[in-house]
PDB file of C-alpha atoms in Angstrom:
ATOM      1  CA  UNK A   9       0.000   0.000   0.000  1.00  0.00           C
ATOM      2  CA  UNK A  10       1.237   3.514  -1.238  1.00  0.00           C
ATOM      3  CA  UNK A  11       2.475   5.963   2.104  1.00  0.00           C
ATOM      4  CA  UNK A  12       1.835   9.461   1.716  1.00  0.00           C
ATOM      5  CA  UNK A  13       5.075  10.966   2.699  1.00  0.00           C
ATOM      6  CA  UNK A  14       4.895  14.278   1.532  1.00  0.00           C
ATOM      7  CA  UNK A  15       2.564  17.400   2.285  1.00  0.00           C
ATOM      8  CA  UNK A  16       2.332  18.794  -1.564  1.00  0.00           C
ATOM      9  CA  UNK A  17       0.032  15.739  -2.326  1.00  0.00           C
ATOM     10  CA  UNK A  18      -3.214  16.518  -3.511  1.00  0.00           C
ATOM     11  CA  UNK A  19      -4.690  14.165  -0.548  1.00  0.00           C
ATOM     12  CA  UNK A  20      -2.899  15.364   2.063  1.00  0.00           C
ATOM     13  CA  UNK A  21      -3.593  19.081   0.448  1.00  0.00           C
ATOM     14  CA  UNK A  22      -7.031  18.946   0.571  1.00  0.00           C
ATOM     15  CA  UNK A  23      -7.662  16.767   3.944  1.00  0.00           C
ATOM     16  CA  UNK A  24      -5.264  19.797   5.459  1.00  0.00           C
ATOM     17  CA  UNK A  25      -7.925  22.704   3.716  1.00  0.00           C
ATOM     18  CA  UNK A  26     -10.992  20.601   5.682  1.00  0.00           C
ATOM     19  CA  UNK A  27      -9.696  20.449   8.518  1.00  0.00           C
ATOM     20  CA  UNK A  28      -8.691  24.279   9.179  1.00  0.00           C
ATOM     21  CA  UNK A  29     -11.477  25.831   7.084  1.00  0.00           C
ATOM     22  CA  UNK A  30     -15.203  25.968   6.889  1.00  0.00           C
ATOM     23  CA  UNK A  31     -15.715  28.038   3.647  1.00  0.00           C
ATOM     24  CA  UNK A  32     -14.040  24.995   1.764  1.00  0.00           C
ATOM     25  CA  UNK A  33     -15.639  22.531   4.168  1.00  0.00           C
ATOM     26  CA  UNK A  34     -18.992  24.138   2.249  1.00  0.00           C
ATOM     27  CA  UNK A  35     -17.555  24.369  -1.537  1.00  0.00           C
ATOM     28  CA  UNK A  36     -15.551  21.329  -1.114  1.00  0.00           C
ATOM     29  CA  UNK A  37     -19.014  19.386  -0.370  1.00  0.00           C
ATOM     30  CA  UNK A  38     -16.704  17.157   2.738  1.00  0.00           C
ATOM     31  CA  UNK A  39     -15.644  16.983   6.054  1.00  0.00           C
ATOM     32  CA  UNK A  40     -13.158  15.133   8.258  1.00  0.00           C
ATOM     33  CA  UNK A  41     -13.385  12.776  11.468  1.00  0.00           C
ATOM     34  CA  UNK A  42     -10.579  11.212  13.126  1.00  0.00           C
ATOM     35  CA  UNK A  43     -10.342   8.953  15.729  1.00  0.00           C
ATOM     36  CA  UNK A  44     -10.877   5.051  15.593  1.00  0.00           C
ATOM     37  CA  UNK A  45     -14.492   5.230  17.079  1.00  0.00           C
ATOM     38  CA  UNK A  46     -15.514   8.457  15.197  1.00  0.00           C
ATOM     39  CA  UNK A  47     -13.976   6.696  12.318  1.00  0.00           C
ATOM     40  CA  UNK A  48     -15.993   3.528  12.554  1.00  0.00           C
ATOM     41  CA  UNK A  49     -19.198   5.273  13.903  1.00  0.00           C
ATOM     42  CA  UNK A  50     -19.155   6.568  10.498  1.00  0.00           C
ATOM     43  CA  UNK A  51     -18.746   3.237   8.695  1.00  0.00           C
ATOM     44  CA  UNK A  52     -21.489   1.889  10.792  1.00  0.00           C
ATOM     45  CA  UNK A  53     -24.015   4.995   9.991  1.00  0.00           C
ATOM     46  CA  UNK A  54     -23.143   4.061   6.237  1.00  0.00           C
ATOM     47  CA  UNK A  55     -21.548   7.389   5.942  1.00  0.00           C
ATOM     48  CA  UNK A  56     -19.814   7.880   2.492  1.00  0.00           C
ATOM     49  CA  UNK A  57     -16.401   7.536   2.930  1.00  0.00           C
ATOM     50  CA  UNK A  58     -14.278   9.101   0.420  1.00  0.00           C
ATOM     51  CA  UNK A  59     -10.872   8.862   1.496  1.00  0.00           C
ATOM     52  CA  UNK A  60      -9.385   6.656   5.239  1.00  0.00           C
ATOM     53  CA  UNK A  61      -5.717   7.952   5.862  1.00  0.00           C
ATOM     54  CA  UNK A  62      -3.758   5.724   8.589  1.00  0.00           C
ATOM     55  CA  UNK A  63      -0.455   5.497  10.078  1.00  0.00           C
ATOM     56  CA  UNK A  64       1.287   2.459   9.795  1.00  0.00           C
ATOM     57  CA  UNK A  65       1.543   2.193  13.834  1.00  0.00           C
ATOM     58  CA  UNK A  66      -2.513   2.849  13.523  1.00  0.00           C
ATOM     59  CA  UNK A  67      -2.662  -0.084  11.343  1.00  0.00           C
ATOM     60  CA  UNK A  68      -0.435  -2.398  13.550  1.00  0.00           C
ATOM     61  CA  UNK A  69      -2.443  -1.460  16.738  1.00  0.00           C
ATOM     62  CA  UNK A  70      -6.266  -1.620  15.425  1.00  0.00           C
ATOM     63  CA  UNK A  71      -6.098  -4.228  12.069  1.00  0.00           C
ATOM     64  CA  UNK A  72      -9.315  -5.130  12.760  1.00  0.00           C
ATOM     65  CA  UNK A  73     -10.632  -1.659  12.310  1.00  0.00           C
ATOM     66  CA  UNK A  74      -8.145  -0.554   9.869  1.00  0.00           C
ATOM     67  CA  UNK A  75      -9.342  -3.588   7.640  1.00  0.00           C
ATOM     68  CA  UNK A  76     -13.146  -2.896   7.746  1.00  0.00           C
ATOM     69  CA  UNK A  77     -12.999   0.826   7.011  1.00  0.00           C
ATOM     70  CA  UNK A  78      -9.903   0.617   4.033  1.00  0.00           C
ATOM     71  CA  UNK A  79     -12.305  -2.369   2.677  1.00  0.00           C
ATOM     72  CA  UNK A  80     -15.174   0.453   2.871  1.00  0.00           C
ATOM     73  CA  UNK A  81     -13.077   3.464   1.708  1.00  0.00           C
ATOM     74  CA  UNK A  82     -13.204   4.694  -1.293  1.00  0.00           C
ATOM     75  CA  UNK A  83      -9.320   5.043  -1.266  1.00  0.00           C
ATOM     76  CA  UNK A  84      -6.977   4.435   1.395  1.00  0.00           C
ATOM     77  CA  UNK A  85      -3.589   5.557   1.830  1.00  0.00           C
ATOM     78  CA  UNK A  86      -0.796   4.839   4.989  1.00  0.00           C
ATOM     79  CA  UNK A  87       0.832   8.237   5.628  1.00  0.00           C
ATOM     80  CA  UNK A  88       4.059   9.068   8.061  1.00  0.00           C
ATOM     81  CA  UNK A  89       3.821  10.436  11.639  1.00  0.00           C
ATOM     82  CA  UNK A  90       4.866  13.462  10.642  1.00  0.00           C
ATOM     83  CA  UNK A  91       2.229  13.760   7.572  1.00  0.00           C
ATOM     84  CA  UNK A  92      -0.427  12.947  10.022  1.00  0.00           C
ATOM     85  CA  UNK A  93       0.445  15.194  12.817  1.00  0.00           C
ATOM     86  CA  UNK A  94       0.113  17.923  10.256  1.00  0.00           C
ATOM     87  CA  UNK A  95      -3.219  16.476   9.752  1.00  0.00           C
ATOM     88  CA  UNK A  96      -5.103  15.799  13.090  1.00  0.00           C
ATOM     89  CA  UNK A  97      -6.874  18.066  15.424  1.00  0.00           C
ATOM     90  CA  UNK A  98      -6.081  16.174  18.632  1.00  0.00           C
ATOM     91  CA  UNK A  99      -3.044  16.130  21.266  1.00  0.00           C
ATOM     92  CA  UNK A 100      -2.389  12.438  20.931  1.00  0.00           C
ATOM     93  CA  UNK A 101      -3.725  11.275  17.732  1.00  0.00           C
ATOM     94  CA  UNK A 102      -5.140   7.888  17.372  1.00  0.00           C
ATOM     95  CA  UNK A 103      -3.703   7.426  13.670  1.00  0.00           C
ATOM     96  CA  UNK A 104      -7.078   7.399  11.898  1.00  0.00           C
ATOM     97  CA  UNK A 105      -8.564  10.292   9.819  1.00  0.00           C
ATOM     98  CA  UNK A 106     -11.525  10.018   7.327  1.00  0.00           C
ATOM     99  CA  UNK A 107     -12.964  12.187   4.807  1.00  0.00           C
ATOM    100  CA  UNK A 108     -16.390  11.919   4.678  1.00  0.00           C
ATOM    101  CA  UNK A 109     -19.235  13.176   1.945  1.00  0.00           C
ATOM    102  CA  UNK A 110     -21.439  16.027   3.704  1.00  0.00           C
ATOM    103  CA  UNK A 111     -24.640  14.585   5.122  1.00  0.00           C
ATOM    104  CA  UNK A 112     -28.100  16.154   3.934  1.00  0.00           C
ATOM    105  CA  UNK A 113     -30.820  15.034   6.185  1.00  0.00           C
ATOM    106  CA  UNK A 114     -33.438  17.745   5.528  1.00  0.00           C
ATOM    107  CA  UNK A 115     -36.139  14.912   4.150  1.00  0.00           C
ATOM    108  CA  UNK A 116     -35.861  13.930   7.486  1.00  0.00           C
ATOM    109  CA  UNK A 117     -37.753  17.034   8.598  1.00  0.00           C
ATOM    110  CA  UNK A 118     -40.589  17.041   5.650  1.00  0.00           C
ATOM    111  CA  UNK A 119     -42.973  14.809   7.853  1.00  0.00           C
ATOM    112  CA  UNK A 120     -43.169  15.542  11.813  1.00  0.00           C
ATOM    113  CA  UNK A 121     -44.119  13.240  13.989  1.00  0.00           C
ATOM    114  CA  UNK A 122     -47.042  13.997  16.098  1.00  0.00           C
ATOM    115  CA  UNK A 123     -45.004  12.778  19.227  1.00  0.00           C
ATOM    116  CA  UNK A 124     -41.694  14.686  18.012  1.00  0.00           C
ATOM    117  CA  UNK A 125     -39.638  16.664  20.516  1.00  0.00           C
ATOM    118  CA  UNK A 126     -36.960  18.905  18.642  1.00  0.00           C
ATOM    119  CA  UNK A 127     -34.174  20.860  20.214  1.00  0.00           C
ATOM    120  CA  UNK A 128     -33.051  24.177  17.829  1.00  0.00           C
ATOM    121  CA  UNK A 129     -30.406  26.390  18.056  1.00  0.00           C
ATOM    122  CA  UNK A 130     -29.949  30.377  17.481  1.00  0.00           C
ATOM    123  CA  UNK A 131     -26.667  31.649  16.182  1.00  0.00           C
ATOM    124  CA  UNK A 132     -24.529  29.007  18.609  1.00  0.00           C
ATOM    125  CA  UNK A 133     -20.807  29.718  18.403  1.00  0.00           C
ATOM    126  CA  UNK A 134     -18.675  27.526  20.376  1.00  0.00           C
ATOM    127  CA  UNK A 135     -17.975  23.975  18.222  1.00  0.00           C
ATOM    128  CA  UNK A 136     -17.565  22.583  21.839  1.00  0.00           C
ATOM    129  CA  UNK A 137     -21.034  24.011  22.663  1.00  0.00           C
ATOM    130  CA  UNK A 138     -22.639  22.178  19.773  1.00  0.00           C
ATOM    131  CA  UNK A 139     -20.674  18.829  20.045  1.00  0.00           C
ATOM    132  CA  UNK A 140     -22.279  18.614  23.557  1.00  0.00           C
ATOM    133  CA  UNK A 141     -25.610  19.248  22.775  1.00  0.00           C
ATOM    134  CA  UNK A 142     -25.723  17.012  19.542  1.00  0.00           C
ATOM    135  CA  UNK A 143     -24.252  13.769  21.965  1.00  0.00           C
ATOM    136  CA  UNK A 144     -26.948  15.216  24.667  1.00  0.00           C
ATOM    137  CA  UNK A 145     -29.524  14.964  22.456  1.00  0.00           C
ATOM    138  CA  UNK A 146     -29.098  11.571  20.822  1.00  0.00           C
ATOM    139  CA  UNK A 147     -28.388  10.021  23.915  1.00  0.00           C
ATOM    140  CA  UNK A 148     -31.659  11.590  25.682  1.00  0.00           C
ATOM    141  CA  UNK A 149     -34.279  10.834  22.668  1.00  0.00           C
ATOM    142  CA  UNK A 150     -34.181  13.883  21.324  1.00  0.00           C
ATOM    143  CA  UNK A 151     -35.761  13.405  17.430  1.00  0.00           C
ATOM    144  CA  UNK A 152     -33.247  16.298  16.203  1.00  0.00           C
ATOM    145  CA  UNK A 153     -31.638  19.384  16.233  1.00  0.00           C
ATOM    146  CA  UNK A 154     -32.716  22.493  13.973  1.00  0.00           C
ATOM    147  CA  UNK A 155     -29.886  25.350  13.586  1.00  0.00           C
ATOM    148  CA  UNK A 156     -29.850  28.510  12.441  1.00  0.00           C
ATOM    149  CA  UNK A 157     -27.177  29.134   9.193  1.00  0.00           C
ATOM    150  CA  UNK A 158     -25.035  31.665  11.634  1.00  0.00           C
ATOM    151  CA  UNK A 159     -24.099  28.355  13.870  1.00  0.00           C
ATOM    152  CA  UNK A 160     -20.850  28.060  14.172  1.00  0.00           C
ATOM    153  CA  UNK A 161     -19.730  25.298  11.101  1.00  0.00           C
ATOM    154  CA  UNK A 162     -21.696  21.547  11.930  1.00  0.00           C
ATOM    155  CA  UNK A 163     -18.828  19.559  10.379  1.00  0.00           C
ATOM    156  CA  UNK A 164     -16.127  21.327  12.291  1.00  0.00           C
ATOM    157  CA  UNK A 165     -13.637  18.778  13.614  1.00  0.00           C
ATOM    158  CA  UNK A 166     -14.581  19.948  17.169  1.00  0.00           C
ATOM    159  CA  UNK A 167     -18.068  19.593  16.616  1.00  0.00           C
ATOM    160  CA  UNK A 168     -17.343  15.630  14.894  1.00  0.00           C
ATOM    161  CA  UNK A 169     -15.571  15.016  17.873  1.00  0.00           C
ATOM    162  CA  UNK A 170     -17.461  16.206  20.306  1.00  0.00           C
ATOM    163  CA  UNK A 171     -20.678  15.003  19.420  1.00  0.00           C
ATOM    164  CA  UNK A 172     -19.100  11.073  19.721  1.00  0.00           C
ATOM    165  CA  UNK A 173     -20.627   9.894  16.360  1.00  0.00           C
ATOM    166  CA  UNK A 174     -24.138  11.820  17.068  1.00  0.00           C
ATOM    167  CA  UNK A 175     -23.607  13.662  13.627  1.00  0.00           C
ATOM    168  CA  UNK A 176     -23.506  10.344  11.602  1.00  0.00           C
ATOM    169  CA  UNK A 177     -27.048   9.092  13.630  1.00  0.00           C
ATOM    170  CA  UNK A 178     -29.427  12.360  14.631  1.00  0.00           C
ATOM    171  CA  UNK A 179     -31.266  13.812  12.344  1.00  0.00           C
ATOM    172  CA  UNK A 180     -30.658  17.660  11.728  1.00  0.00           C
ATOM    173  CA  UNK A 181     -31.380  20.365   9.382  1.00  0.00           C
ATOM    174  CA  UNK A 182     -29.534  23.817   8.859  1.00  0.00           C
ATOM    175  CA  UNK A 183     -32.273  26.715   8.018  1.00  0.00           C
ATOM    176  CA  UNK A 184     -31.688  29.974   6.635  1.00  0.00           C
ATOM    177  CA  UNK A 185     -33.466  31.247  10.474  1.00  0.00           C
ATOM    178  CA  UNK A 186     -34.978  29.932  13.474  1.00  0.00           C
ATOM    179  CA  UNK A 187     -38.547  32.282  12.844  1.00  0.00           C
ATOM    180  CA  UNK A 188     -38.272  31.162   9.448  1.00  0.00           C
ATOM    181  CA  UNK A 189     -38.324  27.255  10.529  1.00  0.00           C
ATOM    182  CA  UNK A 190     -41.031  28.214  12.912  1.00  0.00           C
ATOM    183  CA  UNK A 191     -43.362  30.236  10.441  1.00  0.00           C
ATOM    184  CA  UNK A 192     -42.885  27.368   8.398  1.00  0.00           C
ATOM    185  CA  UNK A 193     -43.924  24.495  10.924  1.00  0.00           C
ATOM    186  CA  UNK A 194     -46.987  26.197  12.818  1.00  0.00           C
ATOM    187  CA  UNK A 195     -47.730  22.191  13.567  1.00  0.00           C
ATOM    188  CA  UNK A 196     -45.193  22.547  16.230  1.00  0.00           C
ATOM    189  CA  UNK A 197     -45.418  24.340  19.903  1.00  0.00           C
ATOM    190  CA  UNK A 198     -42.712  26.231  20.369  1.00  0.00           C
ATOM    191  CA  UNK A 199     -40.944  27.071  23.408  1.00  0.00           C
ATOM    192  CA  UNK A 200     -38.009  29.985  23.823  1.00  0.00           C
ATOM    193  CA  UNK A 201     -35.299  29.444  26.542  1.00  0.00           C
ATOM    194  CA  UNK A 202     -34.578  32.558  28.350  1.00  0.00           C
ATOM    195  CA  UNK A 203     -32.961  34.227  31.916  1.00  0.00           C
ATOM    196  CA  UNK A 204     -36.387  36.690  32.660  1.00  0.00           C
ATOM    197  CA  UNK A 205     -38.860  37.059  35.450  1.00  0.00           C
ATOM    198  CA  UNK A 206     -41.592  36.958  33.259  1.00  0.00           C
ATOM    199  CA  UNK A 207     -40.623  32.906  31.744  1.00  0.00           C
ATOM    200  CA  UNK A 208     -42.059  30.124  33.279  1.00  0.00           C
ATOM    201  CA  UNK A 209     -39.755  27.543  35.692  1.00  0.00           C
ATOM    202  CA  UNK A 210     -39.228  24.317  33.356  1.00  0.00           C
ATOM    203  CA  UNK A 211     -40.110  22.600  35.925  1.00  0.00           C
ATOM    204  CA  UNK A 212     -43.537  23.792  36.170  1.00  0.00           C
ATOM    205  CA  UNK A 213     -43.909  23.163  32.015  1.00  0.00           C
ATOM    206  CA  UNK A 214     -45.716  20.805  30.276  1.00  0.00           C
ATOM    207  CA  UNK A 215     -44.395  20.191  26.965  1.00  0.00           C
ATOM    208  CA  UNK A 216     -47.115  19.610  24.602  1.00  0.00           C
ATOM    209  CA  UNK A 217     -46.059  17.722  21.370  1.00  0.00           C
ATOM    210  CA  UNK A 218     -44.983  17.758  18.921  1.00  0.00           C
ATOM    211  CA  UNK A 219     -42.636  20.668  20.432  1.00  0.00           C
ATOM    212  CA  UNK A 220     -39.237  22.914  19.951  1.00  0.00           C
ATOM    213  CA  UNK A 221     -37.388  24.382  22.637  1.00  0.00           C
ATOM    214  CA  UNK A 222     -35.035  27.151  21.098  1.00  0.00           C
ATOM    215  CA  UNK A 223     -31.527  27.505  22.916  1.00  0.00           C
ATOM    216  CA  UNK A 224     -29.961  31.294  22.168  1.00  0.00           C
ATOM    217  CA  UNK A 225     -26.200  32.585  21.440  1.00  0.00           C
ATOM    218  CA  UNK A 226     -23.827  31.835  23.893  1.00  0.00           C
ATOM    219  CA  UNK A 227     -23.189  35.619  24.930  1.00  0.00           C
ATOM    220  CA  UNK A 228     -26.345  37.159  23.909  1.00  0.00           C
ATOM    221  CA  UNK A 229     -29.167  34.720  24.552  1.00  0.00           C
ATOM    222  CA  UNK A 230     -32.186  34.181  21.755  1.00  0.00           C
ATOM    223  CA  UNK A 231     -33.016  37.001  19.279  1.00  0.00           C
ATOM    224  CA  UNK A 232     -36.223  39.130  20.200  1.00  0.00           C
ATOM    225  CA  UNK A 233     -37.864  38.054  16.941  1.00  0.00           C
ATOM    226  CA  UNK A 234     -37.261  34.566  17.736  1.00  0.00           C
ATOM    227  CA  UNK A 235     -38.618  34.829  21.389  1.00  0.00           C
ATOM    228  CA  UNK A 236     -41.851  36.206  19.667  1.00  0.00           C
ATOM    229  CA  UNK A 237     -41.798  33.803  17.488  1.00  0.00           C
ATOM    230  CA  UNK A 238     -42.710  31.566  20.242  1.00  0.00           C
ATOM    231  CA  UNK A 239     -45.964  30.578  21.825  1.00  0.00           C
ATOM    232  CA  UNK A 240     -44.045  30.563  25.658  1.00  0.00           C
ATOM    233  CA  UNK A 241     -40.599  31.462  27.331  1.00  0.00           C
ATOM    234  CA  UNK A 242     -39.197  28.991  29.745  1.00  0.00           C
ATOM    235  CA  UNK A 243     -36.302  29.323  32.267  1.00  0.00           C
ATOM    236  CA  UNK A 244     -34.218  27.080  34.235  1.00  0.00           C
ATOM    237  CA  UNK A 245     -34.337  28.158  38.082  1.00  0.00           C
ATOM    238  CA  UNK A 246     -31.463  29.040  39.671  1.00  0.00           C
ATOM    239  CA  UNK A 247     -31.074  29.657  43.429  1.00  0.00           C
ATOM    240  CA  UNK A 248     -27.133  30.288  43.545  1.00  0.00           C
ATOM    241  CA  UNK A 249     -25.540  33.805  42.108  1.00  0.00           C
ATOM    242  CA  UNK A 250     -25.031  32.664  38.428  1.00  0.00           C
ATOM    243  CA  UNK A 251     -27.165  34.880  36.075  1.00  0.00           C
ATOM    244  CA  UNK A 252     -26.980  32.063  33.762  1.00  0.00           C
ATOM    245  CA  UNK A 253     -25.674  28.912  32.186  1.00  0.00           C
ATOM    246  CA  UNK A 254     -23.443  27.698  29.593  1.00  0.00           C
ATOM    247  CA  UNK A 255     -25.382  27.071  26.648  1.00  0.00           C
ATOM    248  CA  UNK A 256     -25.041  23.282  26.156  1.00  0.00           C
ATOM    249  CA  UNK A 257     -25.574  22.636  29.635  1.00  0.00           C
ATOM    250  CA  UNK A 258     -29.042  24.788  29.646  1.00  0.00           C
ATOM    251  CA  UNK A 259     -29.723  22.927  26.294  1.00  0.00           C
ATOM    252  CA  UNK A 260     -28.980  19.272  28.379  1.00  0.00           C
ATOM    253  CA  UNK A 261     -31.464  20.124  31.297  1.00  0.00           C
ATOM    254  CA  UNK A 262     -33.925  21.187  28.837  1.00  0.00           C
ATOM    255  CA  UNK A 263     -34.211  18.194  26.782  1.00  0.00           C
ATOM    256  CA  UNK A 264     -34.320  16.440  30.026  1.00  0.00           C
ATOM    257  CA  UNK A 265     -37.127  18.111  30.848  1.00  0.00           C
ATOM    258  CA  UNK A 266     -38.455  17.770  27.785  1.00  0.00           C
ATOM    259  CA  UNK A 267     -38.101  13.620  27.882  1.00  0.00           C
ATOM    260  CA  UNK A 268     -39.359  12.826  31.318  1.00  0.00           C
TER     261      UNK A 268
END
């Protein structure tokens, strides 16, 4: 099998463009996950693999993995420590990178369920932010996640990581705006997450389905036109001094909430 030595090859090239930037993530129509278990989460989800890069070490220490996703691959190539370091978004890289066709799952949203419990989210920065939520959310039941086109970048190697495989398995769409989603699914009660006096506790809410709780920007909460977009405004009580909570962990006692 051929090893990539050498940073000026096309592969290596374009793996190195996905990895460090969003704008060709978009034109370039992929993405990349690395890891072993990221890696074969995405084999599993019959994710379209277009290109497996391993080290030889990677190869040694995992055959059985490296075996089932080179046999899937499209193309597979061996490439040097060196190459690969160059390559992966980790401290202690596990020797396995894929590149991996952008998922469209918006048909997945054309028919909602009259038991469906979404989870959407307004102009969310933080990659680590998202990750969270999108691992939160499969793992609590959540039927998917709606996000607004200012999110921070889905396919982010942060975001791949973070979620643990959630990307490859929860459905999700990515709309031009939150109120436009909503205006456009009036099927759906809609609830807005927010730090007033005037919300009411979550804990005294009764989410009637099919339902979508909206979770805000990290620093500036929802926008105003998406709050009236909204049939109610919730809040999470607090009794310590915080004013507030980190975004992904409002979003995670939400969707609790929302499953019990």
């Amino acid at each position: 099998m051929q090893i990539l030595s050498s940073k000026d090859n096309i592969n290596i090239k374009n793996t190195f463009k996905l990895k460090n930037s969003a704008k060709h993530r978009r034109k370039n129509g992929h993405f990349i996950a690395e890891g072993v278990r990221i890696c074969n989460d995405a084999l599993c989800s019959n994710a379209e693999i277009e290109l497996f890069l391993a080290t030889e070490k990677a190869r040694d220490k995992y055959p059985n993995y490296f075996k089932k996703i080179s046999d899937y691959a499209k193309k597979t190539f061996l490439v040097t420590e060196d190459i690969f370091a160059v390559l992966s978004d980790t401290e202690t890289p596990q020797g396995f990178l894929c590149v991996i066709k952008a998922l469209d799952k918006t048909n997945e949203f054309d028919t909602i369920n009259k038991n469906s419990k979404f989870i959407a989210l307004d102009n969310m920065q933080d990659p680590s932010n998202l990750g969270t939520v999108l691992r939160t959310a499969e793992a609590l039941g959540i039927d998917g996640v709606i996000m607004s086109s200012d999110c921070c970048d889905f396919f982010s190697p942060k975001v791949v990581r973070g979620s643990m495989g959630a990307v490859f398995r929860l459905p999700f769409i990515i709309c031009d705006s939150i109120c436009g989603f909503l205006s456009e699914h009036s099927e759906l009660n809609t609830y807005a997450a927010v730090v007033t006096q005037d919300a009411k506790k979550i804990t005294e809410n009764k989410f009637e389905l099919p339902c979508v709780t909206v979770i805000g920007n990290e620093g500036n909460g929802l926008k105003a036109e998406t709050i009236e977009m909204c049939n109610e405004k919730i809040t999470i009580p607090m009794n310590g001094r915080a004013e507030s909570l980190n975004a992904s962990t409002a979003a995670s006692i939400i969707m609790w909430e929302m499953v019990k």
